[in-house]
Coordinates of C-alpha atoms in Angstrom, one line a residue:
X35 CA -4.2 26.5 -42.7
X36 CA -3.1 29.4 -40.5
X37 CA -2.4 29.3 -36.8
X38 CA -6.0 30.4 -35.9
X39 CA -7.4 27.6 -38.0
X40 CA -5.3 24.9 -36.3
X41 CA -6.9 22.3 -34.1
X42 CA -7.3 23.5 -30.5
X43 CA -4.8 22.4 -27.9
X44 CA -5.7 19.5 -25.6
X45 CA -7.5 20.4 -22.4
X46 CA -5.6 20.6 -19.2
X47 CA -6.5 19.8 -15.6
X48 CA -6.8 23.5 -15.1
X49 CA -9.3 23.9 -17.9
X50 CA -11.4 21.3 -16.3
X51 CA -11.2 22.9 -12.9
X52 CA -12.2 26.3 -14.3
X53 CA -15.2 24.8 -16.2
X54 CA -16.4 22.8 -13.2
X55 CA -15.8 25.6 -10.7
X56 CA -13.4 23.7 -8.5
X57 CA -9.7 23.5 -7.7
X58 CA -7.3 21.4 -9.9
X59 CA -6.7 19.2 -6.7
X60 CA -10.5 18.3 -6.7
X61 CA -10.1 17.3 -10.3
X62 CA -7.2 15.1 -9.6
X63 CA -9.2 13.4 -6.8
X64 CA -12.0 12.6 -9.2
X65 CA -9.5 11.4 -11.9
X66 CA -7.8 9.1 -9.4
X67 CA -11.3 7.9 -8.0
X68 CA -10.2 9.1 -4.4
X69 CA -12.7 9.6 -1.6
X70 CA -13.9 12.8 0.1
X71 CA -15.5 14.3 -3.0
X72 CA -19.2 15.2 -2.8
X73 CA -21.3 13.4 -5.3
X74 CA -22.5 16.6 -6.9
X75 CA -19.0 17.9 -7.3
X76 CA -17.8 14.7 -8.7
X77 CA -20.7 14.7 -11.3
X78 CA -19.8 18.4 -12.2
X79 CA -16.1 17.5 -12.8
X80 CA -17.0 14.3 -14.8
X81 CA -19.3 16.4 -17.0
X82 CA -16.4 19.0 -17.6
X83 CA -14.1 16.1 -18.4
X84 CA -16.5 14.7 -21.0
X85 CA -17.3 18.2 -22.5
X86 CA -13.6 19.0 -22.8
X87 CA -12.5 15.5 -23.8
X88 CA -9.8 15.8 -21.2
X89 CA -7.3 12.9 -21.1
X90 CA -5.4 12.9 -17.7
X91 CA -1.6 12.9 -17.9
X92 CA 0.6 11.2 -15.5
X93 CA 1.6 14.6 -14.2
X94 CA -2.0 15.5 -13.6
X95 CA -2.6 12.2 -11.8
X96 CA 0.4 12.9 -9.6
X97 CA -0.8 16.2 -8.3
X98 CA -3.0 14.7 -5.5
X99 CA -1.6 11.2 -5.2
X100 CA 2.1 12.3 -5.5
X101 CA 2.4 9.2 -7.6
X102 CA 3.8 9.1 -11.2
X103 CA 2.8 5.4 -11.7
X104 CA 6.2 5.1 -13.4
X105 CA 8.9 2.6 -12.5
X106 CA 12.4 2.2 -14.0
X107 CA 14.0 -0.9 -15.3
X108 CA 17.8 -1.0 -16.0
X109 CA 19.1 -4.1 -17.7
X110 CA 22.9 -4.4 -17.9
X111 CA 23.1 -8.1 -18.6
X112 CA 23.0 -8.1 -22.3
X113 CA 20.5 -9.5 -24.8
X114 CA 20.6 -13.2 -23.6
X115 CA 17.5 -15.2 -23.0
X116 CA 17.5 -14.8 -19.2
X117 CA 17.8 -10.9 -19.0
X118 CA 15.3 -10.4 -21.9
X119 CA 12.8 -12.7 -20.4
X120 CA 13.0 -10.9 -17.0
X121 CA 12.5 -7.5 -18.7
X122 CA 9.4 -8.9 -20.7
X123 CA 7.8 -10.2 -17.5
X124 CA 8.5 -7.2 -15.3
X125 CA 6.7 -5.1 -18.0
X126 CA 3.7 -7.5 -18.0
X127 CA 3.5 -7.4 -14.2
X128 CA 3.7 -3.6 -14.1
X129 CA 1.0 -3.2 -16.7
X130 CA -1.3 -5.4 -14.6
X131 CA -0.9 -2.9 -11.8
X132 CA -1.4 0.1 -14.2
X133 CA 2.2 1.2 -14.0
X134 CA 4.4 2.2 -16.9
X135 CA 8.0 1.1 -17.3
X136 CA 10.9 3.2 -18.5
X137 CA 13.5 0.8 -19.6
X138 CA 17.3 1.4 -20.1
X139 CA 19.3 -1.5 -21.5
X140 CA 23.1 -1.5 -21.8
X141 CA 25.8 -3.8 -23.0
X142 CA 28.9 -4.1 -20.8
X143 CA 28.3 -0.9 -18.9
X144 CA 30.7 0.7 -16.3
X145 CA 29.5 1.8 -12.9
X146 CA 29.4 5.4 -14.1
X147 CA 27.2 4.3 -17.0
X148 CA 24.7 2.7 -14.6
X149 CA 24.9 5.7 -12.2
X150 CA 24.0 8.0 -15.1
X151 CA 21.1 5.7 -16.2
X152 CA 19.6 5.6 -12.7
X153 CA 19.9 9.4 -12.3
X154 CA 18.1 9.7 -15.6
X155 CA 15.3 7.6 -14.4
X156 CA 15.0 9.4 -11.1
X157 CA 14.8 12.8 -12.9
X158 CA 11.8 11.4 -14.8
X159 CA 9.9 10.8 -11.4
X160 CA 10.1 7.0 -11.3
X161 CA 8.7 5.6 -8.0
X162 CA 11.2 2.8 -7.9
X163 CA 13.8 0.9 -10.0
X164 CA 14.3 -2.7 -10.9
X165 CA 18.0 -3.6 -11.7
X166 CA 19.0 -6.6 -13.7
X167 CA 22.8 -6.6 -13.7
X168 CA 25.4 -9.4 -14.3
X169 CA 28.1 -7.6 -12.5
X170 CA 28.1 -7.5 -8.7
X171 CA 30.1 -4.2 -8.6
X172 CA 27.3 -2.6 -10.6
X173 CA 24.8 -3.8 -8.1
X174 CA 26.7 -2.6 -5.0
X175 CA 27.4 0.9 -6.6
X176 CA 23.7 1.3 -7.6
X177 CA 22.6 1.2 -4.0
X178 CA 24.9 4.0 -3.2
X179 CA 23.0 6.5 -5.5
X180 CA 19.5 5.1 -5.3
X181 CA 17.1 7.8 -4.2
X182 CA 14.0 5.7 -4.7
X183 CA 13.2 2.1 -3.8
X184 CA 15.5 -0.3 -5.7
X185 CA 15.0 -4.1 -6.3
X186 CA 17.8 -6.1 -7.6
X187 CA 18.1 -9.7 -9.2
X188 CA 20.7 -11.1 -6.9
X189 CA 20.9 -14.9 -6.4
X190 CA 23.5 -14.6 -3.6
X191 CA 21.2 -12.7 -1.3
X192 CA 24.1 -10.4 -0.4
X193 CA 23.0 -7.2 -2.1
X194 CA 21.5 -4.5 0.1
X195 CA 17.8 -3.5 -0.3
X196 CA 15.5 -5.9 -1.9
X197 CA 17.2 -8.7 -3.7
X198 CA 15.1 -11.2 -5.6
X199 CA 16.2 -14.1 -7.8
X200 CA 15.6 -17.6 -9.2
X201 CA 17.5 -20.0 -6.9
X202 CA 20.5 -20.6 -9.1
X203 CA 22.3 -22.8 -6.4
X204 CA 19.2 -25.1 -6.2
X205 CA 19.0 -25.3 -10.0
X206 CA 22.7 -26.4 -10.3
X207 CA 22.2 -29.1 -7.6
X208 CA 19.2 -30.4 -9.6
X209 CA 21.3 -30.7 -12.7
X210 CA 24.2 -32.3 -10.9
X211 CA 22.2 -34.7 -8.8
X212 CA 20.4 -35.8 -12.0
X213 CA 23.7 -36.8 -13.5
X214 CA 24.9 -38.5 -10.3
X215 CA 21.5 -40.3 -10.1
X216 CA 22.1 -41.7 -13.5
X217 CA 25.3 -43.2 -12.3
X218 CA 27.9 -40.7 -13.7
X219 CA 31.0 -40.2 -11.5
X220 CA 32.8 -37.8 -13.9
X221 CA 30.8 -34.6 -14.1
X222 CA 32.5 -31.6 -15.6
X223 CA 31.0 -28.1 -15.4
X224 CA 31.2 -25.4 -18.2
X225 CA 30.3 -22.3 -16.0
X226 CA 29.4 -18.8 -17.0
X227 CA 31.7 -15.7 -16.6
X228 CA 33.6 -15.5 -13.3
X229 CA 32.1 -12.1 -12.5
X230 CA 28.5 -13.3 -12.8
X231 CA 26.7 -13.9 -9.6
X232 CA 24.4 -16.4 -11.3
X233 CA 27.4 -18.3 -12.7
X234 CA 29.1 -18.4 -9.3
X235 CA 25.9 -19.8 -7.6
X236 CA 25.8 -22.5 -10.2
X237 CA 29.4 -23.4 -9.5
X238 CA 28.7 -23.6 -5.8
X239 CA 25.7 -25.8 -6.3
X240 CA 27.7 -28.1 -8.6
X241 CA 30.5 -28.4 -6.1
X242 CA 28.3 -29.1 -3.2
X243 CA 26.3 -31.8 -5.0
X244 CA 29.5 -33.5 -5.9
X245 CA 31.0 -33.2 -2.5
X246 CA 27.9 -34.7 -0.8
X247 CA 28.1 -37.7 -3.3
X248 CA 31.9 -38.1 -2.6
X249 CA 32.8 -37.2 -6.2
X250 CA 35.7 -35.0 -7.0
X251 CA 34.9 -31.6 -8.6
X252 CA 37.0 -31.8 -11.8
X253 CA 36.6 -30.3 -15.2
X254 CA 35.5 -26.6 -14.3
X255 CA 35.9 -24.2 -17.1
X256 CA 34.4 -20.6 -17.4
X257 CA 32.8 -19.7 -20.7
X258 CA 31.0 -16.5 -21.8
X259 CA 27.4 -17.8 -22.2
X260 CA 27.8 -18.1 -26.0
X261 CA 27.5 -21.2 -28.2
X262 CA 31.1 -20.6 -29.4
X263 CA 32.5 -21.0 -25.9
X264 CA 30.5 -24.2 -25.6
X265 CA 31.9 -25.5 -28.8
X266 CA 35.5 -24.8 -27.6
X267 CA 34.8 -26.6 -24.3
X268 CA 33.2 -29.6 -26.1
X269 CA 36.2 -29.8 -28.6
X270 CA 38.7 -30.2 -25.8
X271 CA 36.6 -32.2 -23.3
X272 CA 38.2 -35.4 -22.2
X273 CA 35.7 -38.2 -22.3
X274 CA 36.2 -41.0 -19.8
X275 CA 35.8 -44.6 -20.9
X276 CA 32.2 -45.7 -20.3
X277 CA 31.0 -42.2 -20.7
X278 CA 31.1 -38.9 -18.9
X279 CA 28.7 -36.0 -18.1
X280 CA 28.6 -32.2 -18.4
X281 CA 26.6 -29.7 -16.6
X282 CA 26.5 -26.6 -18.7
X283 CA 25.6 -23.2 -17.2
X284 CA 23.2 -22.2 -20.0
X285 CA 21.5 -23.7 -23.0
X286 CA 23.3 -21.8 -25.8
X287 CA 26.6 -23.1 -24.5
X288 CA 25.1 -26.6 -24.2
X289 CA 24.2 -26.4 -27.9
X290 CA 27.8 -25.5 -28.7
X291 CA 29.1 -28.4 -26.6
X292 CA 26.8 -30.9 -28.4
X293 CA 27.8 -29.5 -31.7
X294 CA 31.5 -30.0 -30.9
X295 CA 30.9 -33.6 -29.6
X296 CA 29.0 -34.5 -32.8
X297 CA 31.9 -33.1 -34.9
X298 CA 34.2 -35.4 -33.0
X299 CA 32.0 -38.4 -33.7
X300 CA 30.8 -38.7 -30.1
X301 CA 27.2 -39.6 -29.2
X302 CA 25.0 -37.6 -26.9
X303 CA 24.0 -39.2 -24.5
X304 CA 25.7 -42.5 -25.4
X305 CA 29.2 -41.1 -24.8
X306 CA 28.5 -37.8 -23.0
X307 CA 25.4 -36.8 -21.1
X308 CA 24.7 -33.0 -21.3
X309 CA 22.4 -30.9 -18.9
X310 CA 21.8 -27.2 -19.7
X311 CA 20.2 -24.4 -17.8
X312 CA 17.4 -21.9 -18.6
X313 CA 15.2 -24.1 -20.9
X314 CA 15.1 -21.8 -23.9
X315 CA 12.2 -22.3 -26.3
X316 CA 14.6 -24.1 -28.7
X317 CA 15.9 -26.5 -26.1
X318 CA 13.3 -29.2 -26.9
X319 CA 14.3 -29.1 -30.5
X320 CA 18.1 -29.5 -30.1
X321 CA 19.5 -32.8 -31.4
X322 CA 19.0 -34.6 -29.1
X323 CA 16.3 -32.6 -27.1
X324 CA 18.1 -31.0 -24.2
X325 CA 17.7 -32.0 -20.5
X326 CA 17.9 -28.6 -18.8
X327 CA 17.0 -26.6 -15.7
X328 CA 13.9 -24.4 -16.3
X329 CA 13.8 -20.9 -14.8
X330 CA 10.4 -19.4 -14.2
X331 CA 11.0 -15.9 -15.5
X332 CA 7.3 -15.1 -15.4
X333 CA 7.2 -15.8 -11.6
X334 CA 10.4 -13.8 -11.1
X335 CA 9.1 -10.8 -13.1
X336 CA 5.9 -10.8 -10.9
X337 CA 7.8 -11.3 -7.7
X338 CA 10.2 -8.4 -8.6
X339 CA 7.2 -6.1 -9.1
X340 CA 5.5 -7.2 -5.9
X341 CA 8.6 -6.5 -4.0
X342 CA 9.1 -3.1 -5.6
X343 CA 5.5 -2.1 -5.0
X344 CA 5.8 -3.2 -1.3
X345 CA 9.0 -1.1 -0.9
X346 CA 7.3 1.9 -2.6
X347 CA 4.2 1.6 -0.3
X348 CA 5.7 0.8 3.0
X349 CA 9.4 0.3 2.9
X350 CA 9.1 -3.5 2.2
X351 CA 11.3 -6.1 3.7
X352 CA 15.1 -6.9 3.3
X353 CA 14.5 -10.7 3.4
X354 CA 15.7 -12.1 0.0
X355 CA 13.1 -14.0 -2.1
X356 CA 13.9 -17.0 -4.3
X357 CA 11.9 -18.6 -7.0
X358 CA 12.4 -22.3 -7.3
X359 CA 13.7 -23.7 -10.6
X360 CA 12.7 -27.2 -12.0
X361 CA 14.5 -30.0 -14.0
X362 CA 13.2 -30.8 -17.4
X363 CA 14.4 -34.3 -18.4
X364 CA 14.7 -34.9 -22.2
X365 CA 17.0 -37.1 -24.3
X366 CA 20.4 -35.6 -23.8
X367 CA 21.1 -37.5 -20.6
X368 CA 21.2 -41.4 -19.9
X369 CA 23.2 -43.8 -17.7
X370 CA 26.9 -44.2 -18.5
X371 CA 27.7 -47.3 -20.7
X372 CA 28.8 -50.4 -18.8

């Protein structure tokens, strides 16, 4: 097939405008179903669209609306369950509003890496950006370069702009108070990394719940979110006579803890009660099934997008929004033995 026999190029907004005898701005108004187009003109444009089989591009839609209907999502928190779930539900919430999401994911990025990623999204005409970052320095630096509305996942509520989060502090209190309510007076905590805002909020909730109960805050160790760090913690855990309890900052580390305790011949929950955090799909199938704090990532994704759309439309609000977690009680916790 030579060049003249090849399929014709796709019609453009300008082709439609010429055929309908109107401006390309009028075509854009019809495509975007905007007012102030006379019925006869609208019909003529729609007929030209059908005749040319015109498929509007995002650029064409933006000619009149000045909207690309694109948002950016930057995930720098790795491939763990939480960040992956947030990204999934941000995409779902965006699609419901007829937005497309340009996603950039990075493992252990530096501040310059994130700056480059955000600049790339801004060059592609995103109307706003959602940032899911595990490093507070990355969050702070991102606001210095954001040229579009930016919403972050920040449980501390200290980030500028539009922070949104699941209430990590409240979730940690739920876990700790559950163990205290069972009668435990030795409640250790395997936390996440020391530079993680989520982990630090969970430590704060654990400490405060213990302090209010008059129980010393002992046994704090920072892990790296992996089952391996949980196993190392469980291997070295000192178990008090009559039983002890552990609040673990995520479910994979809790799995490692229980594995190590089992290897030591200790019973969960007979010798050690264990509470996790996240409620990963596998948690109900651990041995024993894991008591854990459930994070509503679907609600968080929807809230992130509502806050971003509000910021795009009207500047939004700087008041942080928190999604409440819940406790799921299963078989890994029990009262201490007499």
